[in-house]
Amino acid sequence: MTGRTVTLGNMTAATKAATKGAVRPAARMMPTDTTTPGTMAALVAERRAADDSVYLLLNPLADCAPEHGLSLASLTKVLGADALTTVARPDLAHSPKACPVLVRLAGCGDVPAPELMGLAQRLAQADAARRRRYVCGCLLSPLDGQTLADHVAARCMDFSADSPRGMSPWFEPLRLELLAASIHAETLGPLMWPIRTWLLPSSWGSLAMVNGFQRSTGIDVGIGVGRIGAELPALARQTQRDAPLIAQLLSAWRRSLQLPLPYAPGRWQGPSLLRPQAAAQAFRWIRQAREAGLSDTRDIIVLALHQAAIHPRLLDYEPLRLALASAAPGGASTVLAAYGDHAWHRIATHLDQVGSPP
């Protein structure tokens, strides 16, 4: 994996600022280089408490070859059936083989096998461009497998996009990344606990980290089904509702980086798959597009791709914003195609300067 490990933070303020034009990072960078093969193992050793077990959370709905060392069949042979625990995802209770699986790599006092940790990191990297990830994360927790599985399953209800009866597969890396970016750490930490640390593959191709902790008052949110909907901000629920669209936009964004574009000053050229905080940035662009009057998925995505390639604040250029707002659904491509490279250059230059519109 490229880039650095990130402790995911809050994007509420950043999102508000972004709708006014500013784009700010949604998380704090940590100085851990994820290009080294032992990074996941090193982070586990660094974050693990004496009473923590080490788990992998795997998603059978994603692809993993039967002969791969992290397939459920392979792990059962190596670790034993008692090391694997099904997470009874509420909407898939009728199909347990499709539910996520917690794999205990090491119990309290034991060291996880380096080869399994290496396989997990490499597979997470290989899956970086896929919409559905097999490795959902590496978890540190003092809980036993069944209790932890119950906790993860219960939060599917608590973190749903629709309260009070919805559910969200929040354990999927993209969804968890969005939750961590839209909920203050002081709120999310106790909801994650007793998961001390969750290492997850991020939308931009690096490892990210979400930390849980007990409330300072000593009052525990509790394990299992305990509705916490009142604590979940509307912004967080919206991220879960928009997760499929965000995934679609991220996929289109990755593909666009392979296309030859004569004028693309904003195109990402860094070492990671996408720019850091890619999912949070995609969510901001979706919100901005809707605030500008766009509702068609095609329009939202094509506008976001232009923002990614040319300038993140294209909607600050009033003639363009008005033209997009007045176009028929599905017409954004036509509006944007009317601007040639020279026009885009003038607009981008204007947006970077203080002065009259070009």
GROMACS .gro file of C-alpha atoms in nm:
model
  358
    1MET     CA    1   0.000   0.000   0.000
    2THR     CA    2   0.116   0.349  -0.075
    3GLY     CA    3   0.106   0.667   0.125
    4ARG     CA    4   0.077   0.688   0.502
    5THR     CA    5  -0.146   0.545   0.768
    6VAL     CA    6  -0.417   0.789   0.864
    7THR     CA    7  -0.618   0.823   1.181
    8LEU     CA    8  -0.958   0.908   1.042
    9GLY     CA    9  -1.114   1.220   1.183
   10ASN     CA   10  -1.418   1.440   1.145
   11MET     CA   11  -1.529   1.604   0.820
   12THR     CA   12  -1.835   1.793   0.946
   13ALA     CA   13  -1.655   2.127   0.958
   14ALA     CA   14  -1.461   2.044   0.644
   15THR     CA   15  -1.780   1.963   0.456
   16LYS     CA   16  -1.937   2.293   0.556
   17ALA     CA   17  -1.625   2.474   0.444
   18ALA     CA   18  -1.614   2.277   0.119
   19THR     CA   19  -1.961   2.388   0.022
   20LYS     CA   20  -1.831   2.745   0.051
   21GLY     CA   21  -1.533   2.666  -0.168
   22ALA     CA   22  -1.258   2.547   0.064
   23VAL     CA   23  -1.144   2.188   0.056
   24ARG     CA   24  -0.976   2.075   0.374
   25PRO     CA   25  -0.833   1.741   0.479
   26ALA     CA   26  -1.076   1.531   0.679
   27ALA     CA   27  -0.820   1.345   0.884
   28ARG     CA   28  -0.486   1.377   1.058
   29MET     CA   29  -0.183   1.219   0.893
   30MET     CA   30   0.037   0.988   1.095
   31PRO     CA   31   0.405   0.925   1.016
   32THR     CA   32   0.365   0.554   0.944
   33ASP     CA   33   0.483   0.455   0.598
   34THR     CA   34   0.250   0.188   0.460
   35THR     CA   35   0.486   0.093   0.180
   36THR     CA   36   0.682  -0.133   0.415
   37PRO     CA   37   0.564  -0.497   0.416
   38GLY     CA   38   0.544  -0.516   0.795
   39THR     CA   39   0.328  -0.209   0.845
   40MET     CA   40   0.005  -0.385   0.942
   41ALA     CA   41   0.194  -0.613   1.180
   42ALA     CA   42   0.387  -0.316   1.319
   43LEU     CA   43   0.068  -0.118   1.380
   44VAL     CA   44  -0.090  -0.415   1.552
   45ALA     CA   45   0.211  -0.447   1.780
   46GLU     CA   46   0.207  -0.074   1.851
   47ARG     CA   47  -0.166  -0.041   1.924
   48ARG     CA   48  -0.236  -0.375   2.090
   49ALA     CA   49  -0.307  -0.389   2.463
   50ALA     CA   50  -0.208  -0.685   2.677
   51ASP     CA   51  -0.562  -0.828   2.683
   52ASP     CA   52  -0.637  -0.777   2.312
   53SER     CA   53  -0.694  -1.049   2.058
   54VAL     CA   54  -0.616  -0.986   1.691
   55TYR     CA   55  -0.891  -1.044   1.434
   56LEU     CA   56  -0.941  -1.013   1.061
   57LEU     CA   57  -1.287  -0.929   0.933
   58LEU     CA   58  -1.349  -1.086   0.593
   59ASN     CA   59  -1.638  -1.041   0.352
   60PRO     CA   60  -1.737  -1.362   0.164
   61LEU     CA   61  -1.943  -1.152  -0.079
   62ALA     CA   62  -1.614  -1.032  -0.227
   63ASP     CA   63  -1.389  -1.249  -0.440
   64CYS     CA   64  -1.119  -1.466  -0.285
   65ALA     CA   65  -0.986  -1.771  -0.465
   66PRO     CA   66  -1.036  -2.098  -0.271
   67GLU     CA   67  -0.663  -2.170  -0.287
   68HIS     CA   68  -0.569  -1.830  -0.143
   69GLY     CA   69  -0.420  -1.838   0.204
   70LEU     CA   70  -0.694  -1.609   0.335
   71SER     CA   71  -0.989  -1.801   0.195
   72LEU     CA   72  -1.218  -1.928   0.467
   73ALA     CA   73  -1.133  -2.286   0.377
   74SER     CA   74  -0.759  -2.220   0.403
   75LEU     CA   75  -0.794  -2.036   0.733
   76THR     CA   76  -1.006  -2.313   0.878
   77LYS     CA   77  -0.731  -2.564   0.797
   78VAL     CA   78  -0.457  -2.348   0.946
   79LEU     CA   79  -0.631  -2.199   1.250
   80GLY     CA   80  -0.916  -2.441   1.317
   81ALA     CA   81  -1.289  -2.391   1.284
   82ASP     CA   82  -1.316  -2.236   1.631
   83ALA     CA   83  -1.107  -1.938   1.513
   84LEU     CA   84  -1.379  -1.834   1.267
   85THR     CA   85  -1.700  -1.666   1.382
   86THR     CA   86  -1.986  -1.559   1.159
   87VAL     CA   87  -2.112  -1.203   1.199
   88ALA     CA   88  -2.489  -1.238   1.170
   89ARG     CA   89  -2.553  -0.946   0.940
   90PRO     CA   90  -2.922  -0.862   1.003
   91ASP     CA   91  -3.027  -0.854   0.639
   92LEU     CA   92  -2.847  -1.182   0.559
   93ALA     CA   93  -2.946  -1.386   0.862
   94HIS     CA   94  -3.118  -1.632   0.626
   95SER     CA   95  -2.789  -1.686   0.441
   96PRO     CA   96  -2.507  -1.725   0.695
   97LYS     CA   97  -2.253  -1.823   0.427
   98ALA     CA   98  -2.287  -1.472   0.283
   99CYS     CA   99  -2.227  -1.303   0.619
  100PRO     CA  100  -1.893  -1.152   0.722
  101VAL     CA  101  -1.654  -1.371   0.917
  102LEU     CA  102  -1.430  -1.275   1.208
  103VAL     CA  103  -1.104  -1.467   1.207
  104ARG     CA  104  -0.902  -1.476   1.530
  105LEU     CA  105  -0.539  -1.456   1.422
  106ALA     CA  106  -0.408  -1.444   1.777
  107GLY     CA  107  -0.561  -1.467   2.121
  108CYS     CA  108  -0.455  -1.277   2.429
  109GLY     CA  109  -0.079  -1.313   2.472
  110ASP     CA  110  -0.024  -1.480   2.134
  111VAL     CA  111   0.148  -1.333   1.829
  112PRO     CA  112  -0.032  -1.340   1.492
  113ALA     CA  113   0.144  -1.538   1.221
  114PRO     CA  114   0.355  -1.294   1.014
  115GLU     CA  115   0.266  -1.475   0.693
  116LEU     CA  116  -0.107  -1.423   0.753
  117MET     CA  117  -0.056  -1.057   0.837
  118GLY     CA  118   0.145  -1.018   0.518
  119LEU     CA  119  -0.123  -1.191   0.313
  120ALA     CA  120  -0.389  -0.963   0.459
  121GLN     CA  121  -0.196  -0.650   0.373
  122ARG     CA  122  -0.116  -0.765   0.021
  123LEU     CA  123  -0.473  -0.871  -0.051
  124ALA     CA  124  -0.608  -0.543   0.085
  125GLN     CA  125  -0.374  -0.365  -0.154
  126ALA     CA  126  -0.474  -0.584  -0.448
  127ASP     CA  127  -0.842  -0.511  -0.378
  128ALA     CA  128  -0.789  -0.134  -0.359
  129ALA     CA  129  -0.957  -0.064  -0.694
  130ARG     CA  130  -1.251  -0.298  -0.636
  131ARG     CA  131  -1.587  -0.181  -0.513
  132ARG     CA  132  -1.622  -0.476  -0.277
  133ARG     CA  133  -1.327  -0.553  -0.051
  134TYR     CA  134  -1.257  -0.898   0.092
  135VAL     CA  135  -1.040  -0.770   0.377
  136CYS     CA  136  -1.258  -0.533   0.576
  137GLY     CA  137  -1.000  -0.471   0.843
  138CYS     CA  138  -0.775  -0.589   1.120
  139LEU     CA  139  -0.937  -0.545   1.460
  140LEU     CA  140  -0.790  -0.531   1.810
  141SER     CA  141  -1.030  -0.605   2.094
  142PRO     CA  142  -1.039  -0.772   2.436
  143LEU     CA  143  -1.366  -0.943   2.338
  144ASP     CA  144  -1.400  -1.307   2.245
  145GLY     CA  145  -1.497  -1.381   1.886
  146GLN     CA  146  -1.870  -1.437   1.940
  147THR     CA  147  -1.919  -1.128   2.154
  148LEU     CA  148  -1.726  -0.916   1.907
  149ALA     CA  149  -1.930  -1.059   1.618
  150ASP     CA  150  -2.251  -0.969   1.802
  151HIS     CA  151  -2.120  -0.617   1.857
  152VAL     CA  152  -2.037  -0.567   1.488
  153ALA     CA  153  -2.377  -0.706   1.386
  154ALA     CA  154  -2.563  -0.482   1.631
  155ARG     CA  155  -2.395  -0.172   1.497
  156CYS     CA  156  -2.534  -0.258   1.153
  157MET     CA  157  -2.865  -0.137   1.293
  158ASP     CA  158  -2.722   0.153   1.490
  159PHE     CA  159  -2.523   0.298   1.200
  160SER     CA  160  -2.803   0.265   0.946
  161ALA     CA  161  -2.890   0.535   0.697
  162ASP     CA  162  -3.253   0.523   0.806
  163SER     CA  163  -3.353   0.530   1.169
  164PRO     CA  164  -3.496   0.343   1.350
  165ARG     CA  165  -3.539   0.026   1.142
  166GLY     CA  166  -3.274   0.043   0.875
  167MET     CA  167  -2.940  -0.133   0.859
  168SER     CA  168  -2.602  -0.054   0.711
  169PRO     CA  169  -2.307  -0.287   0.640
  170TRP     CA  170  -2.093  -0.030   0.819
  171PHE     CA  171  -1.801  -0.272   0.848
  172GLU     CA  172  -1.727  -0.236   0.477
  173PRO     CA  173  -1.414  -0.021   0.450
  174LEU     CA  174  -1.573   0.259   0.250
  175ARG     CA  175  -1.870   0.288   0.483
  176LEU     CA  176  -1.655   0.285   0.795
  177GLU     CA  177  -1.423   0.544   0.643
  178LEU     CA  178  -1.723   0.767   0.576
  179LEU     CA  179  -1.858   0.718   0.928
  180ALA     CA  180  -1.523   0.807   1.079
  181ALA     CA  181  -1.506   1.119   0.865
  182SER     CA  182  -1.857   1.236   0.954
  183ILE     CA  183  -1.877   1.163   1.328
  184HIS     CA  184  -1.668   1.339   1.591
  185ALA     CA  185  -1.413   1.106   1.746
  186GLU     CA  186  -1.561   1.177   2.090
  187THR     CA  187  -1.888   1.026   1.967
  188LEU     CA  188  -1.760   0.747   1.745
  189GLY     CA  189  -1.496   0.616   1.986
  190PRO     CA  190  -1.743   0.491   2.249
  191LEU     CA  191  -1.964   0.344   1.977
  192MET     CA  192  -1.670   0.147   1.839
  193TRP     CA  193  -1.561   0.024   2.182
  194PRO     CA  194  -1.478  -0.250   2.282
  195ILE     CA  195  -1.298  -0.245   1.946
  196ARG     CA  196  -0.977  -0.070   2.045
  197THR     CA  197  -0.841  -0.023   1.693
  198TRP     CA  198  -0.973  -0.099   1.347
  199LEU     CA  199  -0.717  -0.091   1.067
  200LEU     CA  200  -0.894  -0.063   0.733
  201PRO     CA  201  -0.793  -0.030   0.367
  202SER     CA  202  -0.884   0.323   0.262
  203SER     CA  203  -1.043   0.466  -0.050
  204TRP     CA  204  -0.710   0.612  -0.160
  205GLY     CA  205  -0.509   0.291  -0.125
  206SER     CA  206  -0.340   0.328   0.215
  207LEU     CA  207  -0.421   0.197   0.559
  208ALA     CA  208  -0.647   0.407   0.779
  209MET     CA  209  -0.716   0.364   1.149
  210VAL     CA  210  -1.028   0.415   1.359
  211ASN     CA  211  -0.990   0.397   1.736
  212GLY     CA  212  -1.247   0.305   1.998
  213PHE     CA  213  -1.241   0.400   2.364
  214GLN     CA  214  -1.456   0.399   2.675
  215ARG     CA  215  -1.641   0.712   2.779
  216SER     CA  216  -1.455   0.919   3.035
  217THR     CA  217  -1.763   0.902   3.258
  218GLY     CA  218  -1.725   0.527   3.275
  219ILE     CA  219  -2.071   0.481   3.123
  220ASP     CA  220  -2.047   0.219   2.852
  221VAL     CA  221  -2.260   0.234   2.540
  222GLY     CA  222  -2.288  -0.140   2.568
  223ILE     CA  223  -2.241  -0.443   2.350
  224GLY     CA  224  -2.517  -0.580   2.133
  225VAL     CA  225  -2.835  -0.418   2.010
  226GLY     CA  226  -2.881  -0.088   2.190
  227ARG     CA  227  -3.022   0.181   1.966
  228ILE     CA  228  -2.787   0.479   1.954
  229GLY     CA  229  -2.967   0.662   1.675
  230ALA     CA  230  -2.992   0.986   1.872
  231GLU     CA  231  -2.612   1.005   1.876
  232LEU     CA  232  -2.569   0.953   1.502
  233PRO     CA  233  -2.552   1.286   1.315
  234ALA     CA  234  -2.764   1.340   1.007
  235LEU     CA  235  -2.444   1.386   0.807
  236ALA     CA  236  -2.328   1.038   0.905
  237ARG     CA  237  -2.660   0.886   0.802
  238GLN     CA  238  -2.632   1.065   0.469
  239THR     CA  239  -2.288   0.914   0.405
  240GLN     CA  240  -2.437   0.567   0.450
  241ARG     CA  241  -2.723   0.652   0.219
  242ASP     CA  242  -2.483   0.784  -0.044
  243ALA     CA  243  -2.221   0.509  -0.008
  244PRO     CA  244  -2.320   0.332  -0.334
  245LEU     CA  245  -2.301   0.659  -0.529
  246ILE     CA  246  -1.969   0.746  -0.364
  247ALA     CA  247  -1.833   0.403  -0.462
  248GLN     CA  248  -1.950   0.462  -0.819
  249LEU     CA  249  -1.783   0.803  -0.827
  250LEU     CA  250  -1.457   0.667  -0.683
  251SER     CA  251  -1.452   0.395  -0.948
  252ALA     CA  252  -1.506   0.651  -1.225
  253TRP     CA  253  -1.239   0.874  -1.072
  254ARG     CA  254  -0.985   0.590  -1.075
  255ARG     CA  255  -1.066   0.509  -1.438
  256SER     CA  256  -1.036   0.874  -1.538
  257LEU     CA  257  -0.674   0.880  -1.424
  258GLN     CA  258  -0.592   0.642  -1.710
  259LEU     CA  259  -0.740   0.867  -1.978
  260PRO     CA  260  -0.531   1.115  -2.179
  261LEU     CA  261  -0.657   1.465  -2.099
  262PRO     CA  262  -0.489   1.769  -2.260
  263TYR     CA  263  -0.584   2.004  -1.975
  264ALA     CA  264  -0.611   1.852  -1.628
  265PRO     CA  265  -0.413   2.063  -1.379
  266GLY     CA  266  -0.596   1.915  -1.082
  267ARG     CA  267  -0.541   1.553  -1.180
  268TRP     CA  268  -0.400   1.344  -0.897
  269GLN     CA  269  -0.039   1.246  -0.961
  270GLY     CA  270   0.069   1.138  -0.614
  271PRO     CA  271   0.195   0.797  -0.505
  272SER     CA  272  -0.140   0.672  -0.374
  273LEU     CA  273  -0.427   0.534  -0.582
  274LEU     CA  274  -0.631   0.851  -0.527
  275ARG     CA  275  -0.571   1.165  -0.328
  276PRO     CA  276  -0.593   1.121   0.051
  277GLN     CA  277  -0.946   1.148   0.191
  278ALA     CA  278  -1.084   1.054  -0.152
  279ALA     CA  279  -1.416   0.925  -0.019
  280ALA     CA  280  -1.476   1.236   0.190
  281GLN     CA  281  -1.391   1.454  -0.109
  282ALA     CA  282  -1.631   1.256  -0.329
  283PHE     CA  283  -1.906   1.303  -0.072
  284ARG     CA  284  -1.845   1.679  -0.066
  285TRP     CA  285  -1.867   1.701  -0.443
  286ILE     CA  286  -2.195   1.508  -0.437
  287ARG     CA  287  -2.337   1.748  -0.178
  288GLN     CA  288  -2.219   2.049  -0.377
  289ALA     CA  289  -2.378   1.916  -0.695
  290ARG     CA  290  -2.710   1.865  -0.521
  291GLU     CA  291  -2.697   2.211  -0.368
  292ALA     CA  292  -2.644   2.345  -0.721
  293GLY     CA  293  -2.965   2.173  -0.831
  294LEU     CA  294  -2.831   1.852  -0.986
  295SER     CA  295  -3.004   1.525  -0.907
  296ASP     CA  296  -2.921   1.292  -1.196
  297THR     CA  297  -2.643   1.047  -1.106
  298ARG     CA  298  -2.475   1.093  -1.444
  299ASP     CA  299  -2.465   1.469  -1.397
  300ILE     CA  300  -2.324   1.445  -1.046
  301ILE     CA  301  -2.047   1.208  -1.153
  302VAL     CA  302  -1.941   1.393  -1.468
  303LEU     CA  303  -1.927   1.722  -1.277
  304ALA     CA  304  -1.721   1.563  -1.000
  305LEU     CA  305  -1.474   1.423  -1.254
  306HIS     CA  306  -1.428   1.771  -1.399
  307GLN     CA  307  -1.374   1.907  -1.048
  308ALA     CA  308  -1.114   1.637  -0.986
  309ALA     CA  309  -0.929   1.705  -1.310
  310ILE     CA  310  -0.962   2.082  -1.349
  311HIS     CA  311  -1.050   2.256  -1.023
  312PRO     CA  312  -1.233   2.145  -0.706
  313ARG     CA  313  -1.437   2.469  -0.695
  314LEU     CA  314  -1.579   2.479  -1.046
  315LEU     CA  315  -1.923   2.555  -0.908
  316ASP     CA  316  -1.789   2.886  -0.776
  317TYR     CA  317  -1.787   3.002  -1.139
  318GLU     CA  318  -2.139   3.140  -1.162
  319PRO     CA  319  -2.203   3.110  -1.539
  320LEU     CA  320  -2.117   2.741  -1.523
  321ARG     CA  321  -2.324   2.684  -1.212
  322LEU     CA  322  -2.628   2.852  -1.366
  323ALA     CA  323  -2.590   2.660  -1.691
  324LEU     CA  324  -2.576   2.329  -1.505
  325ALA     CA  325  -2.875   2.418  -1.289
  326SER     CA  326  -3.088   2.501  -1.593
  327ALA     CA  327  -2.989   2.193  -1.796
  328ALA     CA  328  -3.226   1.900  -1.827
  329PRO     CA  329  -3.143   1.588  -1.623
  330GLY     CA  330  -2.857   1.408  -1.794
  331GLY     CA  331  -2.745   1.725  -1.971
  332ALA     CA  332  -2.437   1.812  -1.765
  333SER     CA  333  -2.203   1.646  -2.013
  334THR     CA  334  -2.330   1.872  -2.291
  335VAL     CA  335  -2.288   2.183  -2.076
  336LEU     CA  336  -1.936   2.088  -1.972
  337ALA     CA  337  -1.835   1.986  -2.326
  338ALA     CA  338  -1.909   2.340  -2.443
  339TYR     CA  339  -1.602   2.461  -2.255
  340GLY     CA  340  -1.275   2.404  -2.435
  341ASP     CA  341  -0.931   2.378  -2.279
  342HIS     CA  342  -0.870   2.751  -2.313
  343ALA     CA  343  -1.194   2.830  -2.130
  344TRP     CA  344  -1.113   2.582  -1.854
  345HIS     CA  345  -0.772   2.741  -1.816
  346ARG     CA  346  -0.929   3.086  -1.773
  347ILE     CA  347  -1.183   2.956  -1.523
  348ALA     CA  348  -0.925   2.767  -1.317
  349THR     CA  349  -0.695   3.068  -1.314
  350HIS     CA  350  -0.979   3.290  -1.200
  351LEU     CA  351  -1.075   3.054  -0.921
  352ASP     CA  352  -0.717   3.062  -0.794
  353GLN     CA  353  -0.705   3.440  -0.792
  354VAL     CA  354  -0.901   3.730  -0.655
  355GLY     CA  355  -1.059   3.934  -0.931
  356SER     CA  356  -1.348   3.968  -1.172
  357PRO     CA  357  -1.486   3.660  -1.347
  358PRO     CA  358  -1.315   3.592  -1.680
   0.00000   0.00000   0.00000
